[in-house]
Coordinates of C-alpha atoms (C1' of nucleotides) in Angstrom, one line a residue:
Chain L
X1 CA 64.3 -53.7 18.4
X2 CA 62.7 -56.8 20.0
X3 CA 63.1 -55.8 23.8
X4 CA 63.2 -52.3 23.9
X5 CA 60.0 -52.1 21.4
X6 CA 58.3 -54.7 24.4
X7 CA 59.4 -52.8 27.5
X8 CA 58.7 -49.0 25.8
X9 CA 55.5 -49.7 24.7
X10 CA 54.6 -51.7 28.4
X11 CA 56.4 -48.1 29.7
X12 CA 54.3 -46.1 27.5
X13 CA 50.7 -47.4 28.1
X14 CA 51.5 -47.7 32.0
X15 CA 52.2 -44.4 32.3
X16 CA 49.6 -42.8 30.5
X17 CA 47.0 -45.8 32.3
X18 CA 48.9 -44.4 35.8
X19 CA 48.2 -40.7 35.4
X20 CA 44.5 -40.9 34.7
X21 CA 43.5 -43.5 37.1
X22 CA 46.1 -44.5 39.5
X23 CA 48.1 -46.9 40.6
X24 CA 46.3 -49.5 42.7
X25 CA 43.3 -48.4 40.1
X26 CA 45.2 -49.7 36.8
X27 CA 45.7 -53.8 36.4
X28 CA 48.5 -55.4 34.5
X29 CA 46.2 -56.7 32.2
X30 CA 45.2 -52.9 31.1
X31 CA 48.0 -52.0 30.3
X32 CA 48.9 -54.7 28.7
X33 CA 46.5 -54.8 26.1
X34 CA 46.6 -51.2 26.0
X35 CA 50.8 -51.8 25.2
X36 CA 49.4 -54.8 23.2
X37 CA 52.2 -57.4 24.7
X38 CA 51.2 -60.5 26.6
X39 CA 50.1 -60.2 29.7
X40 CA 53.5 -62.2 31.5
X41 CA 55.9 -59.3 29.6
X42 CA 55.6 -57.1 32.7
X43 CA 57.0 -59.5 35.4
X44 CA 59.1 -61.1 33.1
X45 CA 60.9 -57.6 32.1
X46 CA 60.1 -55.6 35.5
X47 CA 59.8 -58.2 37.8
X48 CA 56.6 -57.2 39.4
X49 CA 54.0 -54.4 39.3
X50 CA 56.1 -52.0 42.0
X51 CA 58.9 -52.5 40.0
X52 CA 57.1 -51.1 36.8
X53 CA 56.2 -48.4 38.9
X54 CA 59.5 -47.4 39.9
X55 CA 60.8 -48.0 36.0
X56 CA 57.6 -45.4 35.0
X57 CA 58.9 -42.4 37.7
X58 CA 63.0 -43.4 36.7
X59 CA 62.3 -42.7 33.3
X60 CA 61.1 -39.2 33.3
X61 CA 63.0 -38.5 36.7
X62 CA 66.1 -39.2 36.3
X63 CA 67.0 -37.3 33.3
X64 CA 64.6 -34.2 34.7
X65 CA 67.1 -34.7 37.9
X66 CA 70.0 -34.3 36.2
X67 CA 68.8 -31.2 34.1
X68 CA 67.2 -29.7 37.6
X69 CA 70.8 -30.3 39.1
X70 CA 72.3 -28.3 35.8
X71 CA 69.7 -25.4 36.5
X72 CA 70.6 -25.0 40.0
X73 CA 74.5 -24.8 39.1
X74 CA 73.5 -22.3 36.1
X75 CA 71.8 -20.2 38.8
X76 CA 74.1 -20.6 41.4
X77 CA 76.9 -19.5 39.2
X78 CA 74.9 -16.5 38.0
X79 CA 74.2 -15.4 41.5
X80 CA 78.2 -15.4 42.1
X81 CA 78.0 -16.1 45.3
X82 CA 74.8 -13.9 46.4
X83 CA 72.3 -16.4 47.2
X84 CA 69.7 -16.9 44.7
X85 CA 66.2 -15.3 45.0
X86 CA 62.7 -17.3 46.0
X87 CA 61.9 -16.6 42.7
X88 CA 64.6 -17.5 40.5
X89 CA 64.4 -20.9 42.9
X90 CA 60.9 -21.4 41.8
X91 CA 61.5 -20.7 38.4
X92 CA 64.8 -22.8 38.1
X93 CA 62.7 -25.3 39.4
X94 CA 59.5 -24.7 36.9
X95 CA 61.5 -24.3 33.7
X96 CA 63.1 -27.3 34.2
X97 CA 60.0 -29.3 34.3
X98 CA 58.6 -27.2 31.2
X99 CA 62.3 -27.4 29.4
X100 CA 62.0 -31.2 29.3
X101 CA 62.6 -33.5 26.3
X102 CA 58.7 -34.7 26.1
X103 CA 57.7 -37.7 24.5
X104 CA 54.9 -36.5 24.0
X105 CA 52.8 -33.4 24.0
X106 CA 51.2 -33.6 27.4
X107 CA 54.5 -35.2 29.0
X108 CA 54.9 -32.7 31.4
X109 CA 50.9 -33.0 32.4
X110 CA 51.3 -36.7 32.8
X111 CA 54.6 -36.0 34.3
X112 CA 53.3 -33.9 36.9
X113 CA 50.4 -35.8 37.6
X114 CA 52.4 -38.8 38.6
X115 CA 54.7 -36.7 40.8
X116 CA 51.1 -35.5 42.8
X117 CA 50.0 -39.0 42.8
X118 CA 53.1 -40.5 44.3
X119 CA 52.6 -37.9 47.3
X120 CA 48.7 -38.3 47.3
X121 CA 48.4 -41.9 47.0
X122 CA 49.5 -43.9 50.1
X123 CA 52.2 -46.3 48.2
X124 CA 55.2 -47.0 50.9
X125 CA 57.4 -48.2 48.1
X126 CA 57.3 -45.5 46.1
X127 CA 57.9 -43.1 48.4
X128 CA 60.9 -44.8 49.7
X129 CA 62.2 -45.7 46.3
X130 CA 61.9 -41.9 45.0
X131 CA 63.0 -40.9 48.7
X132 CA 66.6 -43.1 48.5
X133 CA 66.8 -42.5 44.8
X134 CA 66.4 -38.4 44.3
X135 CA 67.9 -37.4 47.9
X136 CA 69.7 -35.5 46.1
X137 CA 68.1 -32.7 44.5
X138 CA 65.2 -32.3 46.6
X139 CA 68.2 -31.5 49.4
X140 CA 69.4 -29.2 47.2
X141 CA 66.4 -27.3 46.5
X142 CA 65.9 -27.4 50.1
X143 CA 68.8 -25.7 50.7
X144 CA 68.4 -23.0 48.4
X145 CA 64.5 -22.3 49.8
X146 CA 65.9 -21.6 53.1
X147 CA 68.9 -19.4 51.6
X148 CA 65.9 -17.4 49.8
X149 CA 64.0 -16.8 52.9
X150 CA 66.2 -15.9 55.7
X151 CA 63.6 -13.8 57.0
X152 CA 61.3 -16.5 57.7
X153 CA 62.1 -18.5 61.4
X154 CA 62.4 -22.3 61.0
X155 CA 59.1 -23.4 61.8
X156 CA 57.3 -21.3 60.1
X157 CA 59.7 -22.1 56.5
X158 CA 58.8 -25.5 57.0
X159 CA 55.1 -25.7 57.3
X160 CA 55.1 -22.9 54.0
X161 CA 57.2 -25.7 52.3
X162 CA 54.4 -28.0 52.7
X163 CA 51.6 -25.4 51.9
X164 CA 53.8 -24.8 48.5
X165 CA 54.3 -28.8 48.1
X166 CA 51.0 -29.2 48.7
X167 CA 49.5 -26.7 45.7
X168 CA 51.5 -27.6 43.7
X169 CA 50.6 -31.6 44.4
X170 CA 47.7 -31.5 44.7
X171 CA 46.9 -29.1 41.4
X172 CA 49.0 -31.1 39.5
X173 CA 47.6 -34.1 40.7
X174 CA 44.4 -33.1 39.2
X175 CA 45.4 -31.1 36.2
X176 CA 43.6 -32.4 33.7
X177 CA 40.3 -32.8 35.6
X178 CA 40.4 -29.3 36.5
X179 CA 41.1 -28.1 32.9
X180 CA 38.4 -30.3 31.5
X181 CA 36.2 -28.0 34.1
X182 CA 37.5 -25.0 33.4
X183 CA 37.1 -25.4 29.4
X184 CA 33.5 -26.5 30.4
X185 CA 32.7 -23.7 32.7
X186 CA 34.6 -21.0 30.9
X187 CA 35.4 -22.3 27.8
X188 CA 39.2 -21.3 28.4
X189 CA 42.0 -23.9 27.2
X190 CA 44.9 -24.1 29.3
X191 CA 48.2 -25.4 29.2
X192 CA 50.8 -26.7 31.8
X193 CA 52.8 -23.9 31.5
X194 CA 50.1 -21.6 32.1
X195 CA 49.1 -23.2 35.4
X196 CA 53.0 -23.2 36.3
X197 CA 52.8 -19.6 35.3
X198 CA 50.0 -19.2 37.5
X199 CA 51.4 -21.5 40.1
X200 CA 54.5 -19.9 41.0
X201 CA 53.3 -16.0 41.9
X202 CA 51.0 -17.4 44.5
X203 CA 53.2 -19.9 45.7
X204 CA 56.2 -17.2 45.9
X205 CA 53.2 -14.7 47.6
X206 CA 52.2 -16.5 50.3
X207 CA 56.0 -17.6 51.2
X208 CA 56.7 -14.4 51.5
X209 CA 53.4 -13.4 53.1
X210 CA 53.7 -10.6 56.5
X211 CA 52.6 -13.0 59.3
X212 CA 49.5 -11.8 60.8
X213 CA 49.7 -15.3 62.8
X214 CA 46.4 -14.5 64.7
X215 CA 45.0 -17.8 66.6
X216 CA 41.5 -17.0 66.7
X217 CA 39.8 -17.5 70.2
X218 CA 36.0 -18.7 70.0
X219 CA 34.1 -15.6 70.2
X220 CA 36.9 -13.1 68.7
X221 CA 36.3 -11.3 65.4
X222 CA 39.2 -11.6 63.2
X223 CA 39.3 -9.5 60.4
X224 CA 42.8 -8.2 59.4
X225 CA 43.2 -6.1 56.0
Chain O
X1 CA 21.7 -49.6 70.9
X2 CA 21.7 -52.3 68.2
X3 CA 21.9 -51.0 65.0
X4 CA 23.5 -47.3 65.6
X5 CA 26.5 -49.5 67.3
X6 CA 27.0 -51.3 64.0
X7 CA 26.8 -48.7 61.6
X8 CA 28.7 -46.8 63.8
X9 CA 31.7 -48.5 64.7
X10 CA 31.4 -49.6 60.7
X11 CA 31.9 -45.7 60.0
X12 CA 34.4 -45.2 62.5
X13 CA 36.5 -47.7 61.3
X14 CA 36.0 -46.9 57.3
X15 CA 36.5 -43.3 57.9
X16 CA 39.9 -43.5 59.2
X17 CA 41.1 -46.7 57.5
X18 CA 40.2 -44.0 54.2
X19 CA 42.1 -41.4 55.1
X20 CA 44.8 -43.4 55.7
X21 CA 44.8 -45.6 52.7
X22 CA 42.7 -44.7 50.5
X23 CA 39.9 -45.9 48.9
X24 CA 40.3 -48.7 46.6
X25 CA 43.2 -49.6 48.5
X26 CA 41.1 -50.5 51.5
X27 CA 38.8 -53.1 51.8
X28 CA 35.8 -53.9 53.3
X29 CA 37.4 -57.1 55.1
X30 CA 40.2 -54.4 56.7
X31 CA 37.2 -52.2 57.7
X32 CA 34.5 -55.0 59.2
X33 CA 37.7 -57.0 61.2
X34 CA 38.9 -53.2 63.0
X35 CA 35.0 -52.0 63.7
X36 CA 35.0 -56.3 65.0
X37 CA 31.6 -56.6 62.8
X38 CA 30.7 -59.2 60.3
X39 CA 31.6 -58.8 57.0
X40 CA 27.9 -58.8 55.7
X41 CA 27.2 -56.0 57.8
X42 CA 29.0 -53.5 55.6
X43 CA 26.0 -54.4 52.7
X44 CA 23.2 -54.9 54.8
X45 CA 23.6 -51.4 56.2
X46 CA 24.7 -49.6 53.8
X47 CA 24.4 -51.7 50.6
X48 CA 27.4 -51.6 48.8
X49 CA 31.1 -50.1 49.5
X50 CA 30.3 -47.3 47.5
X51 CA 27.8 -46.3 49.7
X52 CA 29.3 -46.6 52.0
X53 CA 31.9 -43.9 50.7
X54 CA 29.2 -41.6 50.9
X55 CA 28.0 -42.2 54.2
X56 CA 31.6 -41.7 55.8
X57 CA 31.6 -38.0 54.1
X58 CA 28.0 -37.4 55.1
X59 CA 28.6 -37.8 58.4
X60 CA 30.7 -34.8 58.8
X61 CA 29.5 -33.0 55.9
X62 CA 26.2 -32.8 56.0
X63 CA 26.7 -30.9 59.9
X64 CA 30.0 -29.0 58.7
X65 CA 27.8 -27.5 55.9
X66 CA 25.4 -26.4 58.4
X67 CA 27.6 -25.3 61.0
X68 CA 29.2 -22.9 57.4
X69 CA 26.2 -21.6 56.5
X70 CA 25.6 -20.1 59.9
X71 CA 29.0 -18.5 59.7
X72 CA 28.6 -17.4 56.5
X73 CA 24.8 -15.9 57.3
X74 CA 26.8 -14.6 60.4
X75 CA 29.5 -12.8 58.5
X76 CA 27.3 -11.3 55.8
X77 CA 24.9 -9.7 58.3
X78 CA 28.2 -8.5 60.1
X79 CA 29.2 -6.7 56.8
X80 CA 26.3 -5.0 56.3
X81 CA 26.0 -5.6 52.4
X82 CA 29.2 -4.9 51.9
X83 CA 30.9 -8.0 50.7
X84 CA 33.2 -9.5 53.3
X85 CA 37.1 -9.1 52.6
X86 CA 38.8 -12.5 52.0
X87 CA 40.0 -12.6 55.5
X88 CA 37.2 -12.6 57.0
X89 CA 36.1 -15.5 54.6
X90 CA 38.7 -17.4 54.8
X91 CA 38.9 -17.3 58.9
X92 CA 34.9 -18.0 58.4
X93 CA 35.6 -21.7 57.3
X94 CA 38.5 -22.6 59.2
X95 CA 36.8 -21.2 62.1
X96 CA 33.6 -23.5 61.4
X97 CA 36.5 -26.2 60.6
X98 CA 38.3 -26.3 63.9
X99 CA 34.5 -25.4 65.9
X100 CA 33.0 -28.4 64.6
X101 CA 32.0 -30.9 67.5
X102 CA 34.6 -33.7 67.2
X103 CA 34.6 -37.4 67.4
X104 CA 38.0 -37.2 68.6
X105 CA 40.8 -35.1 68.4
X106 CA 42.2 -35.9 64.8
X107 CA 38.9 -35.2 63.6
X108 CA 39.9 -32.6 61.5
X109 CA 42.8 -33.9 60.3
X110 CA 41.0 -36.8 59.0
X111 CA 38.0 -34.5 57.7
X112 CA 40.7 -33.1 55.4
X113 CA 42.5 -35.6 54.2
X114 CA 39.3 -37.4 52.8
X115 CA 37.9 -34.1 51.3
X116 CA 41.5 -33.9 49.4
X117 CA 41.2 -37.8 48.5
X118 CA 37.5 -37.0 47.3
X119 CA 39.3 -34.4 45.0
X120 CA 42.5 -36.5 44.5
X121 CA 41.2 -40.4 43.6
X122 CA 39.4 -40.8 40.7
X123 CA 36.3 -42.3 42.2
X124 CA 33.3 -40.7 39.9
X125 CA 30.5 -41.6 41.6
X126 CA 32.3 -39.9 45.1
X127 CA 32.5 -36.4 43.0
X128 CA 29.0 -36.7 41.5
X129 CA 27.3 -37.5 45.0
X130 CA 29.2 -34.4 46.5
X131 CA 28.2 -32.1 43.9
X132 CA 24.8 -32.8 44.0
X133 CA 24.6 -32.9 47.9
X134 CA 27.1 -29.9 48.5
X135 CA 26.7 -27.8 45.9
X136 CA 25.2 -24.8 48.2
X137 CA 27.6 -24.2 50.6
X138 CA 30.2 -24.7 48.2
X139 CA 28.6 -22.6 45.8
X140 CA 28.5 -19.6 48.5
X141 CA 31.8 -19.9 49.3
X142 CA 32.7 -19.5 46.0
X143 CA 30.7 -16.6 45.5
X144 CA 32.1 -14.8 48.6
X145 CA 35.8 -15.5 47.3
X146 CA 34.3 -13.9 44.0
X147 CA 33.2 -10.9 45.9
X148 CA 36.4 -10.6 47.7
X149 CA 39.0 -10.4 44.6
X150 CA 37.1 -8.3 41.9
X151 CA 40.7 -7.4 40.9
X152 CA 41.3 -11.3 39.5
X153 CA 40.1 -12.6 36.3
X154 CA 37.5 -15.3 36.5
X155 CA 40.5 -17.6 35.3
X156 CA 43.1 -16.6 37.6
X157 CA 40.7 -17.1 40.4
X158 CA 40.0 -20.4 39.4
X159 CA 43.1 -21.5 39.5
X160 CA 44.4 -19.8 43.0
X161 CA 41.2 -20.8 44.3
X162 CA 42.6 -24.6 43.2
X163 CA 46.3 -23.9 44.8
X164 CA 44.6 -23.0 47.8
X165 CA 42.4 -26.0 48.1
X166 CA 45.6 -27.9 47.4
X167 CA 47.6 -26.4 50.4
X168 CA 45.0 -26.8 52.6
X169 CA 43.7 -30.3 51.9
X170 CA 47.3 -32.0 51.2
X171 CA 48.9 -30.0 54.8
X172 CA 45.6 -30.6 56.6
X173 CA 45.9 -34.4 55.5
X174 CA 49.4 -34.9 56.9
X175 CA 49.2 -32.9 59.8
X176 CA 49.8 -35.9 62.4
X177 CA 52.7 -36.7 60.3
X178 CA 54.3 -33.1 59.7
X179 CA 53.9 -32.8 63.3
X180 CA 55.7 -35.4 64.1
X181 CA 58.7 -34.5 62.1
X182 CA 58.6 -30.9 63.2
X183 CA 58.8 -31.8 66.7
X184 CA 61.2 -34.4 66.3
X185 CA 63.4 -31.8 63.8
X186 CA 62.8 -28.6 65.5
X187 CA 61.6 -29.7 68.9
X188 CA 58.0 -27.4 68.8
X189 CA 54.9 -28.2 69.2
X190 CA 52.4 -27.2 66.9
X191 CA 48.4 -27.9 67.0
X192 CA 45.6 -27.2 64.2
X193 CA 44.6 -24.4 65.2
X194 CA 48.5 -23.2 64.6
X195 CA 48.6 -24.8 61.6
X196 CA 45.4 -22.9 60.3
X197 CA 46.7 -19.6 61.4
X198 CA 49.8 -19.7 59.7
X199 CA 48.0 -21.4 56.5
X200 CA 45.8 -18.6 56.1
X201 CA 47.9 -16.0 55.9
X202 CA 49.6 -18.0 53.4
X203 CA 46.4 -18.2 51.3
X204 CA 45.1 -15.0 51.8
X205 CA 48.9 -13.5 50.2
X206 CA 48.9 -16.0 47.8
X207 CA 45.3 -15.2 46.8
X208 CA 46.5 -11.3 46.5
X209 CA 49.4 -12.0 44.5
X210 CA 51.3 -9.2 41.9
X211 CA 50.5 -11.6 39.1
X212 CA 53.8 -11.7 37.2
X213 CA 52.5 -13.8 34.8
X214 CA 55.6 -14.6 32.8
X215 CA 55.8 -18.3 31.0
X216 CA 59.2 -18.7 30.2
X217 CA 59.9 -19.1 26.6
X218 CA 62.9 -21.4 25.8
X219 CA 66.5 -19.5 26.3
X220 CA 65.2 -17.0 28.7
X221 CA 66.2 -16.3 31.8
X222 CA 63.9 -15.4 33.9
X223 CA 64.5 -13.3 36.6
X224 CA 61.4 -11.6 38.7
X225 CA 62.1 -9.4 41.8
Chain T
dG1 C1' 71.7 -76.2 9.8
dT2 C1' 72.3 -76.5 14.7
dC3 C1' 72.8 -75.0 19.0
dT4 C1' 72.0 -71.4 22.8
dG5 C1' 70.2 -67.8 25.3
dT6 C1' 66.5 -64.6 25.1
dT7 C1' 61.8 -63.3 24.4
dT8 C1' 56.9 -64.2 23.7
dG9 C1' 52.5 -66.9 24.2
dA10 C1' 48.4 -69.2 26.2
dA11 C1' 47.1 -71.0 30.2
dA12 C1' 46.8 -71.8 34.9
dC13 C1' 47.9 -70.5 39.7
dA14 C1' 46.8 -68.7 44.3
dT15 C1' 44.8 -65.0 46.4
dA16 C1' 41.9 -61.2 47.4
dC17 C1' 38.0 -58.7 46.4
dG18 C1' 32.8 -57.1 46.7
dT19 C1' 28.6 -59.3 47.2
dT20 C1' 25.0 -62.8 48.2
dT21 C1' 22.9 -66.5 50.7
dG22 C1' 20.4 -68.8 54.2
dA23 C1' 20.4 -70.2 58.7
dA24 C1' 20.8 -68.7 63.5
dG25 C1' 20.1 -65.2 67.2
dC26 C1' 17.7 -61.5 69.2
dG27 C1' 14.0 -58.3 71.2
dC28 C1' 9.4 -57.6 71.8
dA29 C1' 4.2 -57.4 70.9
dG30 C1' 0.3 -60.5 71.1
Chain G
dC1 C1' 5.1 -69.3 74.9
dT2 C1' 4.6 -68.1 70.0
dG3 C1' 5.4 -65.6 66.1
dC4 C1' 7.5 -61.8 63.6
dG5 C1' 11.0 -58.1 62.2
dC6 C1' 15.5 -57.0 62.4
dT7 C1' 20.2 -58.1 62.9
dT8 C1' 24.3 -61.1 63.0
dC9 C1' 26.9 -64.9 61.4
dA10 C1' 29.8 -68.3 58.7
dA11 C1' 30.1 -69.7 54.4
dA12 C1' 30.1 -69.5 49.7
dC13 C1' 29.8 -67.2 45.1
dG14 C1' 31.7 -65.1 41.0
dT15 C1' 35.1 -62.2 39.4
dA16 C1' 39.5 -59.8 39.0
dT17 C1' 44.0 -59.4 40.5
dG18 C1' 49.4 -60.2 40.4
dT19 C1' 52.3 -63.9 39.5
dT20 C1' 54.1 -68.3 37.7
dT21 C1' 54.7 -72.0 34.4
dC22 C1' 56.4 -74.1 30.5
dA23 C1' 56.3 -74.8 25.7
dA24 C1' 56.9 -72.3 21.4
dA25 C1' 59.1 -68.8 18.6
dC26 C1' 62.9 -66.2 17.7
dA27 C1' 67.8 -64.2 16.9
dG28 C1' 72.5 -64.6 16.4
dA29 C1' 77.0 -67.4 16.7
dC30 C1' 79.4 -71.1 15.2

DNA sequence: GTCTGTTTGAAACATACGTTTGAAGCGCAG
DNA sequence: CTGCGCTTCAAACGTATGTTTCAAACAGAC
C-alpha cells in the first residue's frame, strides 16, 4: 500500500484544500502537510501542480461520466424513441451527481464546488484539459437540451444554457458559504440534494419561461405581469 | 492632473486585469507595468493590494448604489404603497445597471464579473468591506424581492434569490466571450441590453416556479411533467 | 544477503510576490 | 532662488511559492 496510500492521501487533502480555498489559493506545501507526505511526493507522483489538478477532477469525473453516460441511455431507452423531457434531462443529470459512490459524506458538495471553480476561476489548463477530456457527455447533454426545447429558437436556447450553467456554477461554487449563512440567518440545515432539489424547478422554469423579450428604452415603464 | 492620473490609470488597469484573472492570480507588477506606473505607486496610493481591491469596487459601487436607490425611491413612489411586482424590480436594477455612466463600453460586463468574483473567490476581507459599505441598497433589494414573492418560504427564496445571482453574475461575466461564440456559431449579434432582456425573463419564471420539490430517493425514477 | 528499481526525505534552487526604503524629481508659496 | 510637500523612481527586502536534487530507506527477486 506504499504508493497508492502516498498518492490517495496527496488526492485527498488537495481536494478538500481546493474546494474551500481554490486553486492558485492552496500551496503544495498545505497540502502536503495536510496529506502528511513530504513536500517533493506531489511532483514526483503528479509531475507538477496542474497535473495534480487534473488527477483531483479525473478522479471524481470520470467515473461520474461514465454513470451520467449510463443515465442518459437508461432515459433514452425509456423514452423509446420520443425525446426525453427538460425535466427528466435535468434530473438524469442531478441524480447522477447525487447517486455517486462518495468518499465521503460531503463528496458531492466538494464535488460540485470544484466543478463551479473550474468555470469560475480563470485556469486555461483546466479548462482545456476537462474540455478535450469530457467532450463527450457535455455533447450529449447538449443534444438532449435542445431535443427538450424545440420550442425555443437557437439563440435564445443558448444564452438560457448559460443562465442555467451559470446558477448552477456559481451556487455550487459557493455552497457551503451560503449554507453556513443560511444556518446563521435562519437556523435551517441544508443538504446538496436539497439545493439540487431546489435547483432544478427554477432552472427548468425559466428555460421554459414565455418570452416577454422587452428591451427597455430609457424613459419607458416596463412592468409586465 | 498629477495624482488623479495615477490612481486612475492604477484603477483602470487593476479593475480589468481582475476581472479577467482574478485576484490572487494577478499581481501588482501585471497591474503597475499596463497602467505604465511604478510599482511603489500601487502602496503609496492606496496602501496595500487589498486596498486596493476595495477601491476598484468602490469606484463603481459606491455611484451604482446611488444611481439604485433613486430607482428604487422611483419605483416605490410609482406603486403607491403597494409593493412593486418582481418585474418591475428586477427591470429596476438592470435598468440602473445598463444606465450607469460608463468608462467604456464593457463597463458592465466587467462590473459583473468582479461582483461574481467578490462572491466566488474566497477573499474575506473583500466580503466584509462590502457588507459593511453596501449593506443598504442590498438590503432594500432584498426586501422588495421579499415583498414581491409572499407565496415562497423564507428558505426557498434564499436559495432562488442565490440561482439568480448566479445566472446573472456568471452570463454577465462572460458576455464578451459568449458573444463571440454566438456570433461566430449562429452569426447574430447580441448586445447587453439583449442579454438583460432575455435574462430577466428567465429570472423572473425561474423566481415564480411550481416548486416540485421532489429529492430523488435512490431507485426512483423520477419523472415530473 | 545482495542487487535493483521504486519511493521517501531534508535541503536547496530559482523565481515571483507584496511591501519598504531612500534618493531624486516636481510644483509652488515665500 | 530657496525651501517644502507631494509624487515618482530604481532598488532592495523578506517571504512564499513550485520545482529539483541527491542521498537514504524500502520492497521484492534472485
Amino acid at each position: 500500500m506504499a504508493q497508492s496510500d502516498t498518492v490517495d492521501r496527496i488526492l485527498d487533502a488537495a481536494e478538500e484544500l481546493f474546494a474551500d480555498r481554490g486553486f492558485s489559493e492552496t500551496s503544495l506545501r498545505m497540502i502536503t502537510s495536510k496529506a502528511k507526505v513530504n513536500l517533493a511526493a506531489v511532483n514526483y507522483h503528479f509531475g507538477s501542480k496542474n497535473a495534480l489538478i487534473h488527477a483531483v477532477f479525473a478522479r471524481f469525473l470520470t467515473p461520474f461520466s461514465a454513470t451520467l453516460e449510463s443515465a442518459f441511455d437508461e432515459l433514452e431507452e425509456r423514452c423509446e424513441g420520443k425525446p426525453p423531457t427538460l425535466n427528466q434531462t435535468l434530473w438524469a443529470l442531478t441524480e447522477s451527481a447525487v447517486r455517486m459512490p462518495q468518499r465521503n459524506e460531503q463528496g458531492i458538495s466538494i464535488f460540485m464546488r470544484l466543478l463551479g471553480l473550474a468555470y469560475t476561476q480563470s485556469q486555461g489548463h483546466l479548462r482545456k484539459f476537462l474540455e478535450q477530456e469530457y467532450s463527450e457527455p457535455f455533447g450529449r447533454f447538449m443534444r438532449l437540451l435542445k431535443e427538450a426545447t424545440p420550442q425555443l429558437s437557437s439563440v435564445d436556447r443558448y444564452w438560457r444554457i448559460q443562465f442555467m450553467l451559470g446558477a448552477t456554477a456559481f451556487t455550487m461554487s459557493s455552497s457551503d458559504a451560503l449554507r453556513d449563512i443560511l444556518k446563521n440567518k435562519l437556523g435551517v440545515e441544508t443538504t446538496v440534494q436539497e439545493i439540487a432539489a431546489r435547483l432544478v424547478p427554477f432552472l427548468a422554469a425559466g428555460m421554459q419561461a414565455e418570452d416577454a423579450m422587452l428591451i427597455p428604452s430609457p424613459g419607458s415603464k416596463v412592468s409586465v405581469a
